[in-house]
């Protein structure tokens, strides 16, 4: 079992990691992905990457990949607080993603993939 799982709504990340990592791909909006992460955190997974990493604001990008511990343990209060704060922050933003051209969606996928790739490199060192 991997030491972490990747929860993502980014089809690029899911394709690149298929067969290499434990990936849970769900085709849902950004905020729904955060809520799925919250559910898993409340079941005992720990948050291993910041749910609002990167410089693109929530609801400007439709894509997010989040690293969670692969093993369930006791609920981690800091993980719960961080995901709840991320959801509250996300709720403050207006959904703007429906107005983008296809190329912009591809750029957002690449940005998320690059952030995830960096996080995985750091996690794999440990």
Coordinates of N, CA and C in Angstrom, one line a residue:
X1 N 0.8 -1.2 0.0 CA 0.0 0.0 0.0 C 0.9 1.2 0.0
X2 N 0.5 2.2 -0.8 CA 1.2 3.5 -0.8 C 1.1 4.2 0.5
X3 N 2.1 5.0 0.8 CA 2.0 5.8 2.1 C 1.0 6.9 2.0
X4 N 0.6 7.2 0.7 CA -0.4 8.3 0.5 C -1.3 7.9 -0.7
X5 N -2.5 8.6 -0.7 CA -3.4 8.5 -1.8 C -3.6 9.9 -2.4
X6 N -3.9 9.9 -3.6 CA -4.2 11.2 -4.3 C -5.6 11.3 -4.7
X7 N -6.3 12.3 -4.1 CA -7.7 12.6 -4.5 C -7.6 13.7 -5.5
X8 N -8.2 13.5 -6.7 CA -8.1 14.5 -7.7 C -9.4 14.5 -8.6
X9 N -9.6 15.7 -9.1 CA -10.6 15.9 -10.2 C -9.9 16.3 -11.5
X10 N -8.6 16.1 -11.5 CA -7.8 16.5 -12.7 C -7.5 15.3 -13.6
X11 N -8.1 15.3 -14.7 CA -7.9 14.1 -15.6 C -6.5 13.9 -16.0
X12 N -5.7 15.0 -16.2 CA -4.3 14.9 -16.5 C -3.5 14.1 -15.4
X13 N -3.7 14.5 -14.2 CA -3.1 13.9 -13.1 C -3.5 12.4 -13.0
X14 N -4.7 12.1 -13.2 CA -5.2 10.7 -13.1 C -4.5 9.9 -14.2
X15 N -4.4 10.4 -15.4 CA -3.8 9.7 -16.5 C -2.3 9.5 -16.3
X16 N -1.6 10.5 -15.8 CA -0.2 10.4 -15.6 C 0.2 9.4 -14.4
X17 N -0.7 9.3 -13.5 CA -0.4 8.4 -12.3 C -1.1 7.0 -12.4
X18 N -1.9 6.8 -13.4 CA -2.5 5.5 -13.5 C -1.5 4.3 -13.5
X19 N -1.7 3.4 -12.6 CA -0.8 2.3 -12.4 C 0.5 2.6 -11.6
X20 N 0.7 3.8 -11.3 CA 1.9 4.2 -10.6 C 1.7 4.6 -9.1
X21 N 0.5 5.1 -8.9 CA 0.1 5.6 -7.5 C -1.3 5.2 -7.2
X22 N -1.7 5.3 -6.0 CA -3.1 5.1 -5.6 C -3.8 6.4 -5.8
X23 N -4.7 6.4 -6.8 CA -5.4 7.6 -7.2 C -6.9 7.4 -7.1
X24 N -7.6 8.4 -6.5 CA -9.0 8.4 -6.6 C -9.4 9.6 -7.4
X25 N -9.8 9.3 -8.6 CA -10.3 10.3 -9.6 C -11.8 10.4 -9.5
X26 N -12.3 11.6 -9.2 CA -13.7 11.9 -9.2 C -14.0 13.2 -10.0
X27 N -14.9 13.1 -10.9 CA -15.2 14.2 -11.8 C -16.2 15.1 -11.1
X28 N -15.7 15.9 -10.2 CA -16.6 16.8 -9.5 C -16.0 18.2 -9.5
X29 N -16.8 19.3 -9.2 CA -16.2 20.6 -9.1 C -15.2 20.7 -7.9
X30 N -14.4 21.7 -7.9 CA -13.4 22.0 -6.9 C -13.9 21.9 -5.5
X31 N -15.0 22.6 -5.2 CA -15.5 22.6 -3.8 C -16.0 21.2 -3.4
X32 N -16.6 20.4 -4.3 CA -17.0 19.1 -4.0 C -15.8 18.2 -3.7
X33 N -14.7 18.4 -4.4 CA -13.4 17.7 -4.1 C -13.0 17.9 -2.7
X34 N -13.0 19.2 -2.3 CA -12.6 19.6 -0.9 C -13.6 18.9 0.1
X35 N -14.8 18.8 -0.2 CA -15.8 18.1 0.7 C -15.5 16.6 0.8
X36 N -15.1 16.0 -0.4 CA -14.7 14.6 -0.3 C -13.5 14.4 0.5
X37 N -12.5 15.3 0.4 CA -11.3 15.2 1.2 C -11.7 15.3 2.7
X38 N -12.6 16.3 3.0 CA -13.1 16.4 4.4 C -13.7 15.1 4.9
X39 N -14.5 14.5 4.1 CA -15.1 13.2 4.5 C -14.0 12.2 4.9
X40 N -13.0 12.1 4.0 CA -12.0 11.1 4.2 C -11.1 11.5 5.4
X41 N -10.9 12.7 5.6 CA -10.1 13.2 6.8 C -10.9 12.8 8.1
X42 N -12.2 13.0 8.1 CA -13.0 12.7 9.2 C -13.1 11.2 9.5
X43 N -12.7 10.4 8.5 CA -12.6 8.9 8.6 C -11.3 8.5 9.1
X44 N -10.3 9.4 9.2 CA -9.0 9.1 9.8 C -7.8 9.3 8.9
X45 N -8.0 9.7 7.6 CA -6.9 10.0 6.8 C -6.3 11.4 7.2
X46 N -5.0 11.6 7.0 CA -4.4 12.9 7.3 C -4.2 13.7 6.0
X47 N -4.3 14.9 6.1 CA -4.0 15.8 5.0 C -2.5 16.0 4.8
X48 N -2.0 15.7 3.7 CA -0.5 15.7 3.4 C -0.1 16.9 2.5
X49 N -1.1 17.5 1.8 CA -0.8 18.6 1.0 C -1.8 19.7 1.3
X50 N -1.4 20.9 1.1 CA -2.4 22.0 1.4 C -3.5 22.0 0.4
X51 N -4.7 22.1 0.8 CA -5.8 22.1 -0.1 C -6.0 23.3 -0.9
X52 N -5.3 24.4 -0.6 CA -5.3 25.6 -1.4 C -4.0 26.0 -1.9
X53 N -3.1 25.0 -2.2 CA -1.8 25.3 -2.7 C -1.8 25.9 -4.1
X54 N -0.8 26.7 -4.4 CA -0.7 27.4 -5.7 C -1.3 28.8 -5.6
X55 N -1.1 29.5 -6.7 CA -1.5 30.9 -6.7 C -2.8 31.2 -7.4
X56 N -3.4 30.1 -8.0 CA -4.7 30.2 -8.6 C -5.8 30.1 -7.6
X57 N -6.7 31.1 -7.6 CA -7.7 31.1 -6.6 C -8.7 30.0 -6.8
X58 N -9.3 29.5 -5.6 CA -10.4 28.5 -5.8 C -11.5 29.1 -6.7
X59 N -12.1 28.2 -7.4 CA -13.2 28.5 -8.4 C -12.7 29.3 -9.6
X60 N -11.5 29.7 -9.7 CA -10.9 30.2 -10.9 C -10.4 29.0 -11.7
X61 N -9.9 28.0 -11.0 CA -9.5 26.8 -11.6 C -10.5 25.7 -11.2
X62 N -10.8 24.8 -12.1 CA -11.7 23.7 -11.7 C -11.0 22.5 -11.2
X63 N -9.6 22.5 -11.2 CA -8.9 21.3 -10.9 C -8.1 21.4 -9.6
X64 N -8.1 20.3 -8.9 CA -7.3 20.2 -7.6 C -6.9 18.8 -7.4
X65 N -5.7 18.6 -6.9 CA -5.3 17.3 -6.4 C -4.8 17.4 -5.0
X66 N -5.2 16.5 -4.2 CA -4.9 16.6 -2.7 C -4.3 15.3 -2.3
X67 N -3.2 15.3 -1.5 CA -2.6 14.1 -1.0 C -3.1 13.9 0.4
X68 N -3.5 12.6 0.6 CA -4.0 12.2 1.9 C -3.2 10.9 2.3
X69 N -3.1 10.7 3.6 CA -2.4 9.5 4.1 C -3.1 8.3 3.6
X70 N -2.3 7.3 3.3 CA -2.9 6.0 2.8 C -3.6 5.2 3.9
X71 N -3.1 5.4 5.1 CA -3.6 4.6 6.2 C -4.5 5.5 7.1
X72 N -5.6 4.9 7.5 CA -6.5 5.6 8.4 C -6.0 5.4 9.9
X73 N -6.1 6.5 10.6 CA -5.7 6.5 12.0 C -6.7 7.3 12.8
X74 N -6.4 7.7 13.9 CA -7.3 8.6 14.7 C -7.5 9.9 13.9
X75 N -8.6 10.5 14.0 CA -8.9 11.8 13.3 C -7.8 12.8 13.8
X76 N -7.2 13.5 12.8 CA -6.2 14.5 13.0 C -6.8 15.9 13.1
X77 N -6.9 16.5 14.2 CA -7.6 17.8 14.3 C -7.0 18.9 13.4
X78 N -5.7 19.0 13.3 CA -5.1 20.0 12.4 C -5.6 19.8 10.9
X79 N -5.7 18.5 10.5 CA -6.1 18.2 9.1 C -7.6 18.7 9.0
X80 N -8.4 18.4 10.0 CA -9.8 18.8 10.0 C -9.9 20.3 9.9
X81 N -9.2 21.0 10.7 CA -9.3 22.5 10.7 C -8.8 23.1 9.3
X82 N -7.8 22.5 8.8 CA -7.2 23.0 7.5 C -8.2 22.8 6.4
X83 N -8.8 21.6 6.3 CA -9.8 21.4 5.2 C -11.1 22.2 5.4
X84 N -11.5 22.3 6.6 CA -12.7 23.2 6.9 C -12.4 24.6 6.5
X85 N -11.2 25.1 6.8 CA -10.9 26.5 6.4 C -10.8 26.6 4.9
X86 N -10.3 25.6 4.3 CA -10.2 25.7 2.8 C -11.6 25.7 2.2
X87 N -12.5 24.9 2.7 CA -13.9 24.9 2.2 C -14.5 26.3 2.4
X88 N -14.3 26.9 3.6 CA -14.9 28.2 3.9 C -14.3 29.3 2.9
X89 N -13.0 29.2 2.7 CA -12.4 30.1 1.7 C -12.9 29.9 0.3
X90 N -13.1 28.7 -0.1 CA -13.6 28.4 -1.4 C -15.0 29.0 -1.6
X91 N -15.8 28.9 -0.5 CA -17.2 29.4 -0.6 C -17.3 30.9 -0.8
X92 N -16.2 31.6 -0.5 CA -16.2 33.1 -0.6 C -16.0 33.5 -2.1
X93 N -15.5 32.6 -2.9 CA -15.2 33.0 -4.3 C -16.4 32.7 -5.2
X94 N -16.5 33.5 -6.3 CA -17.6 33.3 -7.3 C -17.0 32.3 -8.3
X95 N -17.9 31.4 -8.8 CA -17.5 30.4 -9.8 C -17.3 31.1 -11.1
X96 N -16.1 31.1 -11.6 CA -15.8 31.7 -12.9 C -15.3 30.8 -14.0
X97 N -15.2 29.5 -13.7 CA -14.6 28.6 -14.6 C -15.4 28.2 -15.9
X98 N -16.7 28.5 -15.9 CA -17.5 28.2 -17.1 C -17.1 29.1 -18.3
X99 N -16.4 30.1 -18.1 CA -16.1 31.1 -19.2 C -14.8 30.9 -19.9
X100 N -14.1 29.8 -19.6 CA -12.8 29.6 -20.2 C -12.8 28.8 -21.5
X101 N -11.8 29.1 -22.3 CA -11.5 28.3 -23.6 C -10.9 27.0 -23.1
X102 N -11.0 26.0 -24.0 CA -10.4 24.7 -23.7 C -8.9 24.7 -23.4
X103 N -8.2 25.6 -24.1 CA -6.7 25.7 -23.8 C -6.5 26.1 -22.4
X104 N -7.3 27.0 -21.8 CA -7.2 27.5 -20.5 C -7.4 26.3 -19.5
X105 N -8.4 25.5 -19.8 CA -8.6 24.3 -18.9 C -7.4 23.4 -18.9
X106 N -6.8 23.2 -20.1 CA -5.6 22.4 -20.2 C -4.4 23.0 -19.4
X107 N -4.3 24.3 -19.4 CA -3.3 25.0 -18.6 C -3.6 24.8 -17.1
X108 N -4.8 24.9 -16.7 CA -5.1 24.7 -15.3 C -4.8 23.2 -14.9
X109 N -5.0 22.3 -15.7 CA -4.7 20.9 -15.5 C -3.2 20.8 -15.3
X110 N -2.4 21.4 -16.1 CA -0.9 21.4 -16.0 C -0.4 22.0 -14.8
X111 N -1.0 23.2 -14.4 CA -0.6 23.8 -13.1 C -0.8 22.9 -11.9
X112 N -2.0 22.3 -11.9 CA -2.3 21.4 -10.8 C -1.4 20.2 -10.8
X113 N -1.1 19.6 -12.0 CA -0.2 18.5 -12.1 C 1.2 18.9 -11.6
X114 N 1.7 20.0 -12.0 CA 3.0 20.5 -11.6 C 3.1 20.6 -10.0
X115 N 2.1 21.2 -9.4 CA 2.1 21.3 -8.0 C 2.0 19.9 -7.3
X116 N 1.2 19.0 -7.8 CA 1.2 17.7 -7.3 C 2.5 16.9 -7.5
X117 N 3.1 17.1 -8.6 CA 4.3 16.4 -8.9 C 5.4 16.8 -7.9
X118 N 5.5 18.1 -7.6 CA 6.4 18.6 -6.6 C 6.1 18.1 -5.2
X119 N 4.8 18.0 -4.8 CA 4.4 17.5 -3.5 C 4.8 16.0 -3.4
X120 N 4.6 15.3 -4.5 CA 4.9 13.8 -4.4 C 6.4 13.6 -4.3
X121 N 7.2 14.4 -5.0 CA 8.7 14.3 -4.9 C 9.1 14.5 -3.4
X122 N 8.5 15.5 -2.8 CA 8.8 15.8 -1.4 C 8.4 14.6 -0.5
X123 N 7.2 14.1 -0.7 CA 6.7 13.0 0.1 C 7.5 11.7 -0.1
X124 N 7.9 11.5 -1.3 CA 8.7 10.3 -1.6 C 10.0 10.3 -0.9
X125 N 10.6 11.4 -0.6 CA 11.8 11.5 0.1 C 11.7 11.0 1.5
X126 N 10.5 11.2 2.1 CA 10.3 10.8 3.5 C 10.0 9.3 3.5

